[in-house]
Short mmCIF file of C-alpha atoms and ligand atoms in Angstrom, two decimals:
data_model
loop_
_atom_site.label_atom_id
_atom_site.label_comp_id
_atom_site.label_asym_id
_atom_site.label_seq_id
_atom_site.Cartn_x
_atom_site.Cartn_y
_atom_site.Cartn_z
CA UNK A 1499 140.89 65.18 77.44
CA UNK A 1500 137.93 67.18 77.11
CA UNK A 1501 133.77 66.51 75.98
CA UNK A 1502 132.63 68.91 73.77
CA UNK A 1503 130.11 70.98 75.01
CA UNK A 1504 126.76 70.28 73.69
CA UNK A 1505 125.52 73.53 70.98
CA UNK A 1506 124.17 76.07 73.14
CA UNK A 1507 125.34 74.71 77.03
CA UNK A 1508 127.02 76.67 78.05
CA UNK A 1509 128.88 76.02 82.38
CA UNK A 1510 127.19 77.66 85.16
CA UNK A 1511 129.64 80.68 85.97
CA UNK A 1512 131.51 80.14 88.96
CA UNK A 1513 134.12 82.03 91.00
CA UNK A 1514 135.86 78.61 90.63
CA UNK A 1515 135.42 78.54 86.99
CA UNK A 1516 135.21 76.11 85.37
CA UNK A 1517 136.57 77.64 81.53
CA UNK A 1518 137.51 74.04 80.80
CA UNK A 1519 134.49 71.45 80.97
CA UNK A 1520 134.82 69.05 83.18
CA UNK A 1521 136.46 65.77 82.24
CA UNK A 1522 134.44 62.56 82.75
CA UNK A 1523 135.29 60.24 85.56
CA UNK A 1524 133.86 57.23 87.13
CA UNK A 1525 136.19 57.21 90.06
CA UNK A 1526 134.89 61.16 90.49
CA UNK A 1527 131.34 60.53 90.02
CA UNK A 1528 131.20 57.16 92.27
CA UNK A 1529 132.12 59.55 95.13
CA UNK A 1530 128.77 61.73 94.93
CA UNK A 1531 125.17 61.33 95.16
CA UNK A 1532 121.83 62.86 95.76
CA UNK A 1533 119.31 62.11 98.09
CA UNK A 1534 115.97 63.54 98.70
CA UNK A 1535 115.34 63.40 102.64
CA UNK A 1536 115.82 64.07 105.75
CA UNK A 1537 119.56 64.58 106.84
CA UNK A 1538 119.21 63.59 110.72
CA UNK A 1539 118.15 60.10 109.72
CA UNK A 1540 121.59 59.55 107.93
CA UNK A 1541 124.31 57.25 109.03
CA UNK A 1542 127.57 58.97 107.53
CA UNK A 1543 130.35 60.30 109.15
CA UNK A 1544 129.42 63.82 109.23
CA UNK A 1545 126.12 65.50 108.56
CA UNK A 1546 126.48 69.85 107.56
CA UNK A 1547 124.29 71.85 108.84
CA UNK A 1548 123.00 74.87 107.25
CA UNK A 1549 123.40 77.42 110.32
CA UNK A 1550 123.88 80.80 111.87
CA UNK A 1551 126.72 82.59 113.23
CA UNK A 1552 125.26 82.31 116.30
CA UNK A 1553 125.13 78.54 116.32
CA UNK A 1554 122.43 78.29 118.44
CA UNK A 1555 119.81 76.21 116.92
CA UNK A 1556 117.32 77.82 114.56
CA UNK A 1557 114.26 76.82 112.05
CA UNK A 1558 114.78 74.65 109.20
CA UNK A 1559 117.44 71.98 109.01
CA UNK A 1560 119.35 73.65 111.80
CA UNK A 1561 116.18 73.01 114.11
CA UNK A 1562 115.73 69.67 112.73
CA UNK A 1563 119.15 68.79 113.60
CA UNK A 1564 118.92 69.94 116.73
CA UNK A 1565 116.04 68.37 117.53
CA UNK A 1566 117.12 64.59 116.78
CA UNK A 1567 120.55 65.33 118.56
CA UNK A 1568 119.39 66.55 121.42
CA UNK A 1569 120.27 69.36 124.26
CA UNK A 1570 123.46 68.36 124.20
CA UNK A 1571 124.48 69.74 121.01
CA UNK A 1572 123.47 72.99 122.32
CA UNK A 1573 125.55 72.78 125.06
CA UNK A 1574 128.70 71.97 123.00
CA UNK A 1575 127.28 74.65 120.17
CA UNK A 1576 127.37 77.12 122.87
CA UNK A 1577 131.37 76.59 123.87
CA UNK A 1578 132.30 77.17 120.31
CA UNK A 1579 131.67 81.23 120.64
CA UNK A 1580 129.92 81.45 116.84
CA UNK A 1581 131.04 80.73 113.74
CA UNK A 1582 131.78 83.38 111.11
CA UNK A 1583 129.40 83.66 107.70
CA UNK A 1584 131.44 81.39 105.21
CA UNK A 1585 133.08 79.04 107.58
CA UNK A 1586 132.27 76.01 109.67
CA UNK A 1587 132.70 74.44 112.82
CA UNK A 1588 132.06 70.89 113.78
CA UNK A 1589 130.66 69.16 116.65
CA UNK A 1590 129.33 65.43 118.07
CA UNK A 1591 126.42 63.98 117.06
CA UNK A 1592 124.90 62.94 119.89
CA UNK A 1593 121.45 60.99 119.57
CA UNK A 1594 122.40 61.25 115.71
CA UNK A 1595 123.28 58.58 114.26
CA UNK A 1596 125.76 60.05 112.62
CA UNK A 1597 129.50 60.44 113.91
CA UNK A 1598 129.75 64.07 113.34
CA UNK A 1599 127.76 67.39 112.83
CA UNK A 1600 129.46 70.17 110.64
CA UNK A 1601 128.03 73.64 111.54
CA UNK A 1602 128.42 75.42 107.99
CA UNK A 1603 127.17 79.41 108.28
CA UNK A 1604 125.91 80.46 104.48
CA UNK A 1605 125.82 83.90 103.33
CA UNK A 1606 122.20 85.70 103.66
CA UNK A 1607 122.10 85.91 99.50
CA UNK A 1608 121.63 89.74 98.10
CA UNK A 1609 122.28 90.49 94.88
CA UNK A 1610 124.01 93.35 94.94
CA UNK A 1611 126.48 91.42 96.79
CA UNK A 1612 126.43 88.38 94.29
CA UNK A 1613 130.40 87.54 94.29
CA UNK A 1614 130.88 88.09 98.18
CA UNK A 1615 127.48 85.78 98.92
CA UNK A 1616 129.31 83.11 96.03
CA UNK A 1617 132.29 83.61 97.99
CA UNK A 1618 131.02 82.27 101.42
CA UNK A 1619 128.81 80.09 99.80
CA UNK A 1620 132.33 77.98 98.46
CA UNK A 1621 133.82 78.65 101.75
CA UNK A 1622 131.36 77.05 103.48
CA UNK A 1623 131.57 73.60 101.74
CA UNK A 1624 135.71 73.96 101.02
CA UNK A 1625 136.04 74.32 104.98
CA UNK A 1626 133.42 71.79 105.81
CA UNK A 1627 135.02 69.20 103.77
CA UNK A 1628 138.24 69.85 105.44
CA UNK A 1629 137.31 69.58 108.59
CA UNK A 1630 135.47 66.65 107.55
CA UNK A 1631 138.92 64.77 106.27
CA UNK A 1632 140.75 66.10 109.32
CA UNK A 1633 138.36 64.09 111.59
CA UNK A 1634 138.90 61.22 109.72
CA UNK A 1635 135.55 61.28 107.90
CA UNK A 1636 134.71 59.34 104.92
CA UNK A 1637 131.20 59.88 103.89
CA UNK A 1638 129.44 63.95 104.17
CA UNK A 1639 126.18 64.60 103.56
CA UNK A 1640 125.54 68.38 103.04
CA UNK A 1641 122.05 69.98 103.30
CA UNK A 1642 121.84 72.77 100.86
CA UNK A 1643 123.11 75.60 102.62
CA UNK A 1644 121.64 78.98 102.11
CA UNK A 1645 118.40 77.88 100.03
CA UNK A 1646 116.17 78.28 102.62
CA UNK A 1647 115.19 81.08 104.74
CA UNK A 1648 118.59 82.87 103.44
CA UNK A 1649 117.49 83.13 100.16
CA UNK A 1650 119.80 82.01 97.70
CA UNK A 1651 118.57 81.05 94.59
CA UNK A 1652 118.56 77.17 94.17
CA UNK A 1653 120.37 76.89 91.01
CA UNK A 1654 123.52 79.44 91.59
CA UNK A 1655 123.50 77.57 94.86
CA UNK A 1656 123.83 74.12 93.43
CA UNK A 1657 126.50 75.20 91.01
CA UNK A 1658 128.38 76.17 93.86
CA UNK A 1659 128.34 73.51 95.32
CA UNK A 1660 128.65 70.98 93.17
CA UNK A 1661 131.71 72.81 92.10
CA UNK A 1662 133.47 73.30 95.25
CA UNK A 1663 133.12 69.41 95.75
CA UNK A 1664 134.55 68.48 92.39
CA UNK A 1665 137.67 70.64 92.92
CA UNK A 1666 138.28 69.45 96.76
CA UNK A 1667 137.72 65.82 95.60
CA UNK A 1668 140.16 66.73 92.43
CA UNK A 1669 142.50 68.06 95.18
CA UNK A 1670 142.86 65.44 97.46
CA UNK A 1671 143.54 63.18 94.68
CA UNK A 1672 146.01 65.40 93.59
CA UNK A 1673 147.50 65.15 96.92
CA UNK A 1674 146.28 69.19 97.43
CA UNK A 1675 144.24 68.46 100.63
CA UNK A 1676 145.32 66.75 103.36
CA UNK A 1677 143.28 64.14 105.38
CA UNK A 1678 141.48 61.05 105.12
CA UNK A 1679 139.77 60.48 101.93
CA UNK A 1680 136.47 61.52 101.07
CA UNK A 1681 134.92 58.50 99.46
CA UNK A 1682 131.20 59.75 99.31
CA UNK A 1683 129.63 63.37 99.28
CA UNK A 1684 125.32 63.03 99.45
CA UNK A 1685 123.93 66.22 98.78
CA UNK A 1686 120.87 66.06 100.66
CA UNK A 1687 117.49 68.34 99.21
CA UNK A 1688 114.25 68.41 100.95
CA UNK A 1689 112.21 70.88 98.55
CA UNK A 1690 111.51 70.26 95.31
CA UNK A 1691 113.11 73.41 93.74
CA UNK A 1692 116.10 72.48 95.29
CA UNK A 1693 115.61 68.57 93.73
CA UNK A 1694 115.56 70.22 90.60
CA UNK A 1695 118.38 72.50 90.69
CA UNK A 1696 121.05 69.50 91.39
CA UNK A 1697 118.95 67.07 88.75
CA UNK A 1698 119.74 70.23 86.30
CA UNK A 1699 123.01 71.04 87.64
CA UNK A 1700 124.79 67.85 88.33
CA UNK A 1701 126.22 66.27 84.97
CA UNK A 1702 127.62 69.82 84.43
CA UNK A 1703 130.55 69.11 86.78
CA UNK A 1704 130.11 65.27 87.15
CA UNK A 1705 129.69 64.54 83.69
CA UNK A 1706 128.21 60.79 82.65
CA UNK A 1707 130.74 58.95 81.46
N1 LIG B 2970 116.76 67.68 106.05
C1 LIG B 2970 117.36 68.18 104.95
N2 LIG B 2970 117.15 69.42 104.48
C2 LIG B 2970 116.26 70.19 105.15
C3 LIG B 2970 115.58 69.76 106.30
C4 LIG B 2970 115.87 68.43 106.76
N3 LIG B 2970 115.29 67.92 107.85
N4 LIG B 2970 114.78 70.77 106.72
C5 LIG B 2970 114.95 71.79 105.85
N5 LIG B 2970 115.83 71.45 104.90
P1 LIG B 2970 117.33 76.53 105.98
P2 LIG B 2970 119.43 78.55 105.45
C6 LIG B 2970 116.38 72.23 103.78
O1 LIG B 2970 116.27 77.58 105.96
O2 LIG B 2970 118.70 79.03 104.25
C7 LIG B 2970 117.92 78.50 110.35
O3 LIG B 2970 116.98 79.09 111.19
C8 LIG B 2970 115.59 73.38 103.22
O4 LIG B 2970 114.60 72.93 102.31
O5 LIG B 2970 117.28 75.49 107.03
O6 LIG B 2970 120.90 78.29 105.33
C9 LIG B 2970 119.35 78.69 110.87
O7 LIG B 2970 119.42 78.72 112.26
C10 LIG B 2970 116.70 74.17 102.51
O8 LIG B 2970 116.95 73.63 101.21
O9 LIG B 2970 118.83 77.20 106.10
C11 LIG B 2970 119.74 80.00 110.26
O10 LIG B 2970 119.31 81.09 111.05
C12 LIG B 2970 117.94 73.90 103.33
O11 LIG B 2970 117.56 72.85 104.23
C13 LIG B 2970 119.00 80.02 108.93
O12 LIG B 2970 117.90 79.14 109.09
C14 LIG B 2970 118.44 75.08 104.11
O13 LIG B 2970 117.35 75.86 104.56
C15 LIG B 2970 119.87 79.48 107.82
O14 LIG B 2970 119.19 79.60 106.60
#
């Protein structure tokens, strides 16, 4: 069963779609949240980190993170030979006091490359999420990948995201995914444009119900 759309909304455009609005659900929208903060001070399961393909430390978030952790996340960073743009790779936590740290490398947004930056932008939170499941994680928090010194614009990037959460939550239900159950996805912002993007964005694909 579907809402109707209110006069004039019309979905952010996705490569995901959605055509169809999103159906309502309590169940769905129980298993997300947002959170303005800092992501090292969270106790989940796994914390993603907004990195390069490099994966050795950096500014923003990624320096933040590696920071609170400690030297020895370089040290384990610096086994895993780089990570490509779109994918993600995941590591301890160390002096974290979370169980896991998901290495997620965004696309460097450009417009003329709009679909391929979309593209890696989904890939990074489809992949994370997996990985997250296959380590038996239950609770993610994801810092908003790309938004910062890589440029993507806050609002594309929060429809992406949102919407590659919805359908890997929708999939696992559906038996699509395999691994433990994600019960709780925190979207973590720390600027305000990026607070404002998911306030916007968020009832589009979790709709109240
Ligand atoms: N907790 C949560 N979010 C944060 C924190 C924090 N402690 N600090 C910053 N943010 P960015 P990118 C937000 O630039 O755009 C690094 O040097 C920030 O407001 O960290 O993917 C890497 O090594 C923004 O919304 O990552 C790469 O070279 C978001 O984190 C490059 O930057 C991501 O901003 C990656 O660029």
């Amino acid at each position: 069963k579907l809402t109707a759309a209110a006069p004039g909304t019309a979905l952010p455009k996705t490569l995901l779609g959605p055509l169809e609005l999103p159906t309502p659900s309590k169940s769905l929208n129980d298993r997300v949240a947002l959170l303005r903060g800092d992501i090292t001070t969270l106790a989940v399961d796994a914390i993603v980190n907004a990195a390069n393909r490099y994966l050795m430390g950096g500014g923003g978030v990624d320096g933040a993170i590696h920071r609170a952790a400690g030297p020895a996340l370089l040290k384990e960073c610096k086994k895993l030979d780089g990570c490509e743009t779109g994918s993600a790779k995941m590591t301890d936590a160390y002096e974290l006091p979370c169980r896991k740290v998901i290495h997620a490398v965004g696309p460097v947004y450009s417009l003329s490359g709009d679909n391929q930056s979309e593209r890696q932008l989904l890939g990074c939170y489809t992949t994370s999420l997996q990985l997250a499941a296959a380590a038996g994680c239950r609770s993610v928090a994801f810092s908003s990948i790309s938004t910062g010194v890589y440029g993507y614009p806050s609002r594309k990037a929060a429809s992406v995201a949102l919407s590659a959460v919805r359908k890997f939550l929708l999939a696992q239900d559906a038996g699509k995914e395999q691994g433990t159950r994600i019960e709780k996805v925190v979207f973590v912002t720390f600027e305000k444009k990026d607070v404002n993007a998911y306030n916007d964005s968020i009832s589009k694909f979790f709709p109240p119900v």
